[in-house]
Short mmCIF file of C-alpha atoms in Angstrom, two decimals:
data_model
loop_
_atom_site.label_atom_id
_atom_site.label_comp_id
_atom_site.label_asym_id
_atom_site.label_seq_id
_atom_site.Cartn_x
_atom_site.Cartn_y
_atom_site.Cartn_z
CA UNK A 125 120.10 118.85 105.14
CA UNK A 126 121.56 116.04 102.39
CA UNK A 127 119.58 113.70 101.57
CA UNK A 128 119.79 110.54 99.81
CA UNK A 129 116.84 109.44 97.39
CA UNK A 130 115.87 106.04 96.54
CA UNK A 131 113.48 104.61 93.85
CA UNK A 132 114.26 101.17 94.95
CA UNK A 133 114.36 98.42 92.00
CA UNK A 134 116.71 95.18 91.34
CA UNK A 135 116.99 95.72 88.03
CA UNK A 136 117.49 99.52 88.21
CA UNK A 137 118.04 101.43 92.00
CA UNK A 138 117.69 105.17 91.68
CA UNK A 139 120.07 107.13 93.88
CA UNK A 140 119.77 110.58 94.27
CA UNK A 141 121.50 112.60 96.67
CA UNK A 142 120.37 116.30 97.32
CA UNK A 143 121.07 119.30 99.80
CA UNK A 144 118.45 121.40 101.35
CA UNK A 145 118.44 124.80 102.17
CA UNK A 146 116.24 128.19 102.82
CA UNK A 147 113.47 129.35 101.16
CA UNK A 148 112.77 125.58 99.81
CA UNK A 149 116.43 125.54 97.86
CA UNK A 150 117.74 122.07 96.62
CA UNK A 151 120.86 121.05 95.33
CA UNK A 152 121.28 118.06 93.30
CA UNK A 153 124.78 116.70 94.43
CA UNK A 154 125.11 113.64 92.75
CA UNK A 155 122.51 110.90 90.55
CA UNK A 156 123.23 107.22 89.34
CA UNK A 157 121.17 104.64 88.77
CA UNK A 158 122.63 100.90 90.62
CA UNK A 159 121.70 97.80 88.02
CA UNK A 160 121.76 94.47 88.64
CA UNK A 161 122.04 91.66 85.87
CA UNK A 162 118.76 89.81 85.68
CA UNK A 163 121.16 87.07 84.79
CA UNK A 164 122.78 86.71 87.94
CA UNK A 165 120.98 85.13 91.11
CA UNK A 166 119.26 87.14 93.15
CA UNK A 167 122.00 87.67 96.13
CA UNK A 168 124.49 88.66 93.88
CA UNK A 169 122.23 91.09 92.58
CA UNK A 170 121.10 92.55 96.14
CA UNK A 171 125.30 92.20 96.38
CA UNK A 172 125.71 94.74 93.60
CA UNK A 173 122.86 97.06 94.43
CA UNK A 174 124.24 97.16 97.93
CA UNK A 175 127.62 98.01 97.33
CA UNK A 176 126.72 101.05 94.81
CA UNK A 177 124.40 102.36 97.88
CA UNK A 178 127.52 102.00 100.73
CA UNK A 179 129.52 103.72 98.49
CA UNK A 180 126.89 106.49 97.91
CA UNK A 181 125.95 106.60 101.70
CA UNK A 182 129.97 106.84 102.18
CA UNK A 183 130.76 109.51 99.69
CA UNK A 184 128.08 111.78 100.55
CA UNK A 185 127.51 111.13 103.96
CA UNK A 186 123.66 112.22 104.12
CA UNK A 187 121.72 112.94 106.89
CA UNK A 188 118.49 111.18 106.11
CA UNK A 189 117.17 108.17 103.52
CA UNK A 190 114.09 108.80 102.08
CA UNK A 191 112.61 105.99 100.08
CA UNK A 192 109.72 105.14 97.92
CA UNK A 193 107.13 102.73 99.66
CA UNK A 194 106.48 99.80 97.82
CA UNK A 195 102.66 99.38 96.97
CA UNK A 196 100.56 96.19 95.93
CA UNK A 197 100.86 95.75 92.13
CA UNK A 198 100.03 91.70 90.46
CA UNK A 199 103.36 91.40 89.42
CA UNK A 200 104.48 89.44 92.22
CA UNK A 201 108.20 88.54 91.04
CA UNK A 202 108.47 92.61 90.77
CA UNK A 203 106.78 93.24 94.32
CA UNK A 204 109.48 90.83 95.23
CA UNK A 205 112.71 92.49 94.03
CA UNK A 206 111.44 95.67 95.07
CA UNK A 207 111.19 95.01 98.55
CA UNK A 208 114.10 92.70 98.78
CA UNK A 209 116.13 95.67 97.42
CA UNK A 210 114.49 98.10 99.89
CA UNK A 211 115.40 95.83 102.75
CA UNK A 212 118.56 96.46 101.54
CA UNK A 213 118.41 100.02 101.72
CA UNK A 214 116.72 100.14 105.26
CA UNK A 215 119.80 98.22 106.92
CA UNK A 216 121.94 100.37 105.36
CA UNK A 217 120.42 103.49 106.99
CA UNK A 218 119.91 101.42 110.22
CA UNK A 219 123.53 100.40 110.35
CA UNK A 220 124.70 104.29 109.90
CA UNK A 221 122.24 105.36 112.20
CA UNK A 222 120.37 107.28 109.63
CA UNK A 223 116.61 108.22 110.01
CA UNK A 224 114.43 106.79 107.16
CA UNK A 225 111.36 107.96 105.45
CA UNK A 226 109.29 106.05 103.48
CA UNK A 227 106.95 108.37 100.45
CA UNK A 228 104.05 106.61 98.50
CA UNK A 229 104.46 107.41 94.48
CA UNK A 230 101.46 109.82 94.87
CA UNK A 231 103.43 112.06 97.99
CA UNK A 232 106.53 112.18 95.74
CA UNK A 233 104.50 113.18 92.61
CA UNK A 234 102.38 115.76 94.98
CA UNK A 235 105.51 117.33 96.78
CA UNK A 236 107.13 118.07 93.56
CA UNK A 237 104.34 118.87 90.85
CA UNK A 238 101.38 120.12 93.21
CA UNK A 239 100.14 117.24 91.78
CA UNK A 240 99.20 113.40 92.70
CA UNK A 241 98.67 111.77 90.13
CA UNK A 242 101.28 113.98 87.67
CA UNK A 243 102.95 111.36 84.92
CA UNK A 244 106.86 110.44 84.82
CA UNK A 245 107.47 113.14 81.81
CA UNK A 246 105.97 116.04 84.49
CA UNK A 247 107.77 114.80 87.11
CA UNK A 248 110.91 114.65 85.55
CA UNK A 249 110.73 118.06 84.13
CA UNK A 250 109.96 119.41 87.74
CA UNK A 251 113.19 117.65 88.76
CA UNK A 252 114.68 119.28 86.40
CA UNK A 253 113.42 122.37 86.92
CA UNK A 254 113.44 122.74 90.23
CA UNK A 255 117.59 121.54 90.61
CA UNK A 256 118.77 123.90 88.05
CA UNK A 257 119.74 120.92 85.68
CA UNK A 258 120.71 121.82 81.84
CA UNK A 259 119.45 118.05 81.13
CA UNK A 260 116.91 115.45 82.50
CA UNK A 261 117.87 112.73 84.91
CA UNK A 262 117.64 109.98 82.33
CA UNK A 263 116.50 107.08 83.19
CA UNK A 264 112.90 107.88 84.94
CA UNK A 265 114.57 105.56 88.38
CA UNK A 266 117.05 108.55 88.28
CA UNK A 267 114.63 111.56 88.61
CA UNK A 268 112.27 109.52 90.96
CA UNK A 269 115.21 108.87 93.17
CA UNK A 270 115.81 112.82 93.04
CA UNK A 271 112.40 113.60 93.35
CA UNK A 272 112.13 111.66 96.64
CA UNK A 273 114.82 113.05 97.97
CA UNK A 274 113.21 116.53 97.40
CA UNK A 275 109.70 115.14 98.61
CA UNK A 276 111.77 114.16 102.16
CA UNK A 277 113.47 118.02 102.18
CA UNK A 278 110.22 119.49 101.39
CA UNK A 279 107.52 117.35 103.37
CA UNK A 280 109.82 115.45 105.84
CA UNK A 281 111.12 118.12 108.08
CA UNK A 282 114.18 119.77 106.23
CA UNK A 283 112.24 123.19 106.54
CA UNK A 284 111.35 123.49 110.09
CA UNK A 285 107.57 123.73 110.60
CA UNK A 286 105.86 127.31 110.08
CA UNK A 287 109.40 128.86 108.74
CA UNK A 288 109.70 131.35 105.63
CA UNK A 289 110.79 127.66 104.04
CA UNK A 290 107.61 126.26 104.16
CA UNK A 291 104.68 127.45 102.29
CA UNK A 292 101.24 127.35 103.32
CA UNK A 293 100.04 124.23 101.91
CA UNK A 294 103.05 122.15 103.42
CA UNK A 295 101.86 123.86 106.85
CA UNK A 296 98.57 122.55 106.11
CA UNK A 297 99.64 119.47 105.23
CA UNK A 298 102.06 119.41 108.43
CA UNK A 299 98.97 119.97 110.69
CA UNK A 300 96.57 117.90 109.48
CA UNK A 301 99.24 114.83 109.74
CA UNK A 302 99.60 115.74 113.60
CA UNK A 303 95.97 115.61 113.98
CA UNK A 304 95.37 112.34 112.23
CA UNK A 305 98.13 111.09 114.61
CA UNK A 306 96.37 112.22 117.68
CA UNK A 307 93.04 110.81 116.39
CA UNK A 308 94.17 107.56 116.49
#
Protein backbone atom coordinates (compact mmCIF):
# COMPACT_ATOMS: atom_id res chain seq x y z
CA UNK A 1 0.00 0.00 0.00
CA UNK A 2 1.53 3.86 -0.62
CA UNK A 3 0.82 6.03 1.57
CA UNK A 4 1.05 9.64 1.91
CA UNK A 5 2.05 11.20 5.42
CA UNK A 6 1.12 14.49 6.68
CA UNK A 7 2.35 16.55 9.72
CA UNK A 8 0.08 19.32 8.79
CA UNK A 9 1.51 23.02 9.52
CA UNK A 10 1.22 26.54 7.52
CA UNK A 11 4.42 27.44 8.08
CA UNK A 12 5.99 23.99 7.44
CA UNK A 13 3.62 20.80 5.88
CA UNK A 14 5.41 17.50 6.19
CA UNK A 15 4.85 15.16 3.27
CA UNK A 16 5.92 11.85 3.35
CA UNK A 17 5.06 9.28 1.01
CA UNK A 18 5.82 5.51 1.83
CA UNK A 19 5.09 1.90 0.42
CA UNK A 20 4.05 -0.99 2.49
CA UNK A 21 4.78 -4.40 2.19
CA UNK A 22 5.18 -8.02 4.05
CA UNK A 23 6.52 -8.77 7.12
CA UNK A 24 5.94 -4.91 8.25
CA UNK A 25 8.44 -3.58 5.22
CA UNK A 26 8.32 0.23 4.37
CA UNK A 27 9.71 2.11 1.72
CA UNK A 28 10.31 5.69 1.92
CA UNK A 29 9.50 6.93 -1.71
CA UNK A 30 9.74 10.42 -1.50
CA UNK A 31 9.92 13.45 1.65
CA UNK A 32 9.57 17.36 1.38
CA UNK A 33 8.51 19.64 3.59
CA UNK A 34 5.61 22.47 1.82
CA UNK A 35 6.35 26.19 3.48
CA UNK A 36 4.40 28.96 3.36
CA UNK A 37 5.69 32.67 3.88
CA UNK A 38 4.34 33.96 7.15
CA UNK A 39 4.48 37.13 5.14
CA UNK A 40 1.92 36.39 2.78
CA UNK A 41 -1.93 36.28 3.75
CA UNK A 42 -3.24 33.41 4.83
CA UNK A 43 -5.02 32.09 1.40
CA UNK A 44 -2.08 32.45 -0.46
CA UNK A 45 -0.40 30.47 1.98
CA UNK A 46 -3.15 27.55 2.12
CA UNK A 47 -2.58 28.34 -1.98
CA UNK A 48 1.03 27.23 -1.74
CA UNK A 49 0.67 24.41 0.73
CA UNK A 50 -2.05 23.08 -1.51
CA UNK A 51 -0.41 23.02 -4.65
CA UNK A 52 2.90 21.18 -3.22
CA UNK A 53 0.26 18.44 -1.80
CA UNK A 54 -1.71 18.02 -5.54
CA UNK A 55 1.43 17.65 -6.94
CA UNK A 56 2.54 15.03 -4.34
CA UNK A 57 -0.94 13.26 -4.40
CA UNK A 58 -0.37 13.39 -8.42
CA UNK A 59 3.13 12.10 -8.62
CA UNK A 60 2.75 9.34 -6.33
CA UNK A 61 -0.64 8.46 -6.62
CA UNK A 62 -1.16 6.89 -2.98
CA UNK A 63 -3.70 4.84 -1.84
CA UNK A 64 -4.49 6.31 1.53
CA UNK A 65 -3.79 9.90 3.56
CA UNK A 66 -2.95 9.51 6.89
CA UNK A 67 -2.72 12.66 8.92
CA UNK A 68 -1.82 13.91 12.29
CA UNK A 69 -4.95 15.03 14.41
CA UNK A 70 -4.73 18.33 15.60
CA UNK A 71 -5.01 18.55 19.52
CA UNK A 72 -5.93 21.56 21.91
CA UNK A 73 -2.71 23.54 22.61
CA UNK A 74 -3.16 27.77 23.96
CA UNK A 75 -1.65 28.92 21.02
CA UNK A 76 -4.69 29.70 19.27
CA UNK A 77 -3.23 31.50 16.01
CA UNK A 78 -1.19 27.97 15.71
CA UNK A 79 -4.41 25.73 16.41
CA UNK A 80 -5.64 27.90 13.63
CA UNK A 81 -3.17 27.33 10.77
CA UNK A 82 -2.99 23.86 11.63
CA UNK A 83 -6.38 23.00 11.00
CA UNK A 84 -6.93 25.39 8.20
CA UNK A 85 -4.02 23.54 6.50
CA UNK A 86 -5.51 20.12 7.38
CA UNK A 87 -8.79 21.13 5.84
CA UNK A 88 -6.76 21.48 3.08
CA UNK A 89 -5.43 18.17 3.07
CA UNK A 90 -8.86 16.40 3.78
CA UNK A 91 -10.45 17.88 0.44
CA UNK A 92 -7.69 16.85 -1.29
CA UNK A 93 -8.12 13.16 -0.33
CA UNK A 94 -11.95 13.65 -0.61
CA UNK A 95 -11.71 15.02 -4.10
CA UNK A 96 -9.39 11.84 -5.23
CA UNK A 97 -11.49 9.61 -3.48
CA UNK A 98 -8.83 8.65 -1.07
CA UNK A 99 -9.58 7.15 2.43
CA UNK A 100 -8.18 9.30 5.31
CA UNK A 101 -6.85 8.52 8.69
CA UNK A 102 -6.40 10.77 11.25
CA UNK A 103 -3.26 9.59 14.22
CA UNK A 104 -2.95 11.58 17.58
CA UNK A 105 1.01 12.54 18.18
CA UNK A 106 1.03 9.80 20.92
CA UNK A 107 -0.31 6.78 18.14
CA UNK A 108 2.39 8.00 15.72
CA UNK A 109 5.12 8.10 18.46
CA UNK A 110 3.68 4.51 19.82
CA UNK A 111 3.46 2.79 16.29
CA UNK A 112 6.97 3.65 15.53
CA UNK A 113 9.06 3.65 18.90
CA UNK A 114 6.88 1.17 21.11
CA UNK A 115 6.63 4.18 22.76
CA UNK A 116 3.97 7.14 23.55
CA UNK A 117 5.41 9.60 24.77
CA UNK A 118 9.08 8.94 22.82
CA UNK A 119 10.74 12.66 21.98
CA UNK A 120 11.30 14.06 18.26
CA UNK A 121 15.22 12.93 18.37
CA UNK A 122 13.79 9.01 19.04
CA UNK A 123 11.36 9.31 16.66
CA UNK A 124 13.35 10.51 14.04
CA UNK A 125 16.02 7.99 14.47
CA UNK A 126 13.26 5.19 14.25
CA UNK A 127 12.33 6.80 10.92
CA UNK A 128 15.42 6.49 10.04
CA UNK A 129 16.01 3.32 11.03
CA UNK A 130 13.27 1.64 10.15
CA UNK A 131 13.33 3.14 6.08
CA UNK A 132 16.85 2.21 5.53
CA UNK A 133 17.87 5.99 5.29
CA UNK A 134 21.82 6.88 5.31
CA UNK A 135 20.56 10.40 6.82
CA UNK A 136 17.69 11.84 9.00
CA UNK A 137 14.62 13.46 7.54
CA UNK A 138 15.66 16.96 8.50
CA UNK A 139 13.41 19.07 9.47
CA UNK A 140 11.43 17.14 12.47
CA UNK A 141 7.79 18.07 10.04
CA UNK A 142 9.70 15.75 7.59
CA UNK A 143 10.17 12.57 9.75
CA UNK A 144 6.72 13.13 11.49
CA UNK A 145 5.15 13.22 8.10
CA UNK A 146 7.08 9.79 7.43
CA UNK A 147 6.39 8.49 10.62
CA UNK A 148 2.62 8.87 10.10
CA UNK A 149 2.64 7.44 7.12
CA UNK A 150 4.27 4.31 8.71
CA UNK A 151 1.85 4.59 11.84
CA UNK A 152 -1.23 4.32 8.95
CA UNK A 153 0.78 1.06 7.19
CA UNK A 154 1.39 -0.39 10.49
CA UNK A 155 -1.86 0.36 12.65
CA UNK A 156 -4.33 1.39 9.86
CA UNK A 157 -4.87 -1.75 7.94
CA UNK A 158 -1.87 -2.08 5.41
CA UNK A 159 -1.10 -5.56 7.10
CA UNK A 160 -4.29 -7.39 7.04
CA UNK A 161 -5.45 -8.34 10.56
CA UNK A 162 -3.84 -11.58 12.23
CA UNK A 163 -1.23 -11.96 9.11
CA UNK A 164 2.63 -12.91 9.55
CA UNK A 165 2.68 -8.77 9.01
CA UNK A 166 1.28 -7.99 12.10
CA UNK A 167 2.78 -8.71 15.37
CA UNK A 168 1.08 -9.51 18.43
CA UNK A 169 0.72 -6.27 20.05
CA UNK A 170 -0.84 -4.60 16.82
CA UNK A 171 -3.38 -7.70 17.03
CA UNK A 172 -4.00 -6.66 20.44
CA UNK A 173 -4.32 -3.38 19.72
CA UNK A 174 -6.62 -4.30 16.57
CA UNK A 175 -9.04 -6.14 18.95
CA UNK A 176 -9.39 -4.10 21.64
CA UNK A 177 -10.34 -1.08 19.09
CA UNK A 178 -13.26 -3.41 17.72
CA UNK A 179 -14.45 -3.95 21.13
CA UNK A 180 -14.45 -0.36 22.26
CA UNK A 181 -16.46 0.18 19.02
CA UNK A 182 -19.06 -2.33 19.89
CA UNK A 183 -19.26 -0.99 23.49
CA UNK A 184 -20.49 2.06 22.47
Amino acid sequence: MRILGVDPGLTRCGLGVVESGAARRVTMLDVRVATSPSTLETPARLAQIADVVEAMLDEHRPEAVAMERIFARSDVSTIMGTAQVSGVIMLAAERRGLPLSLYTPSEVKAAVTGDGRAGKEQVTFMVTRLLGLAQAPRPADAADALAIAIAHAWRGGAAPVGSAATTPAQRRWTEAEKAARRRG
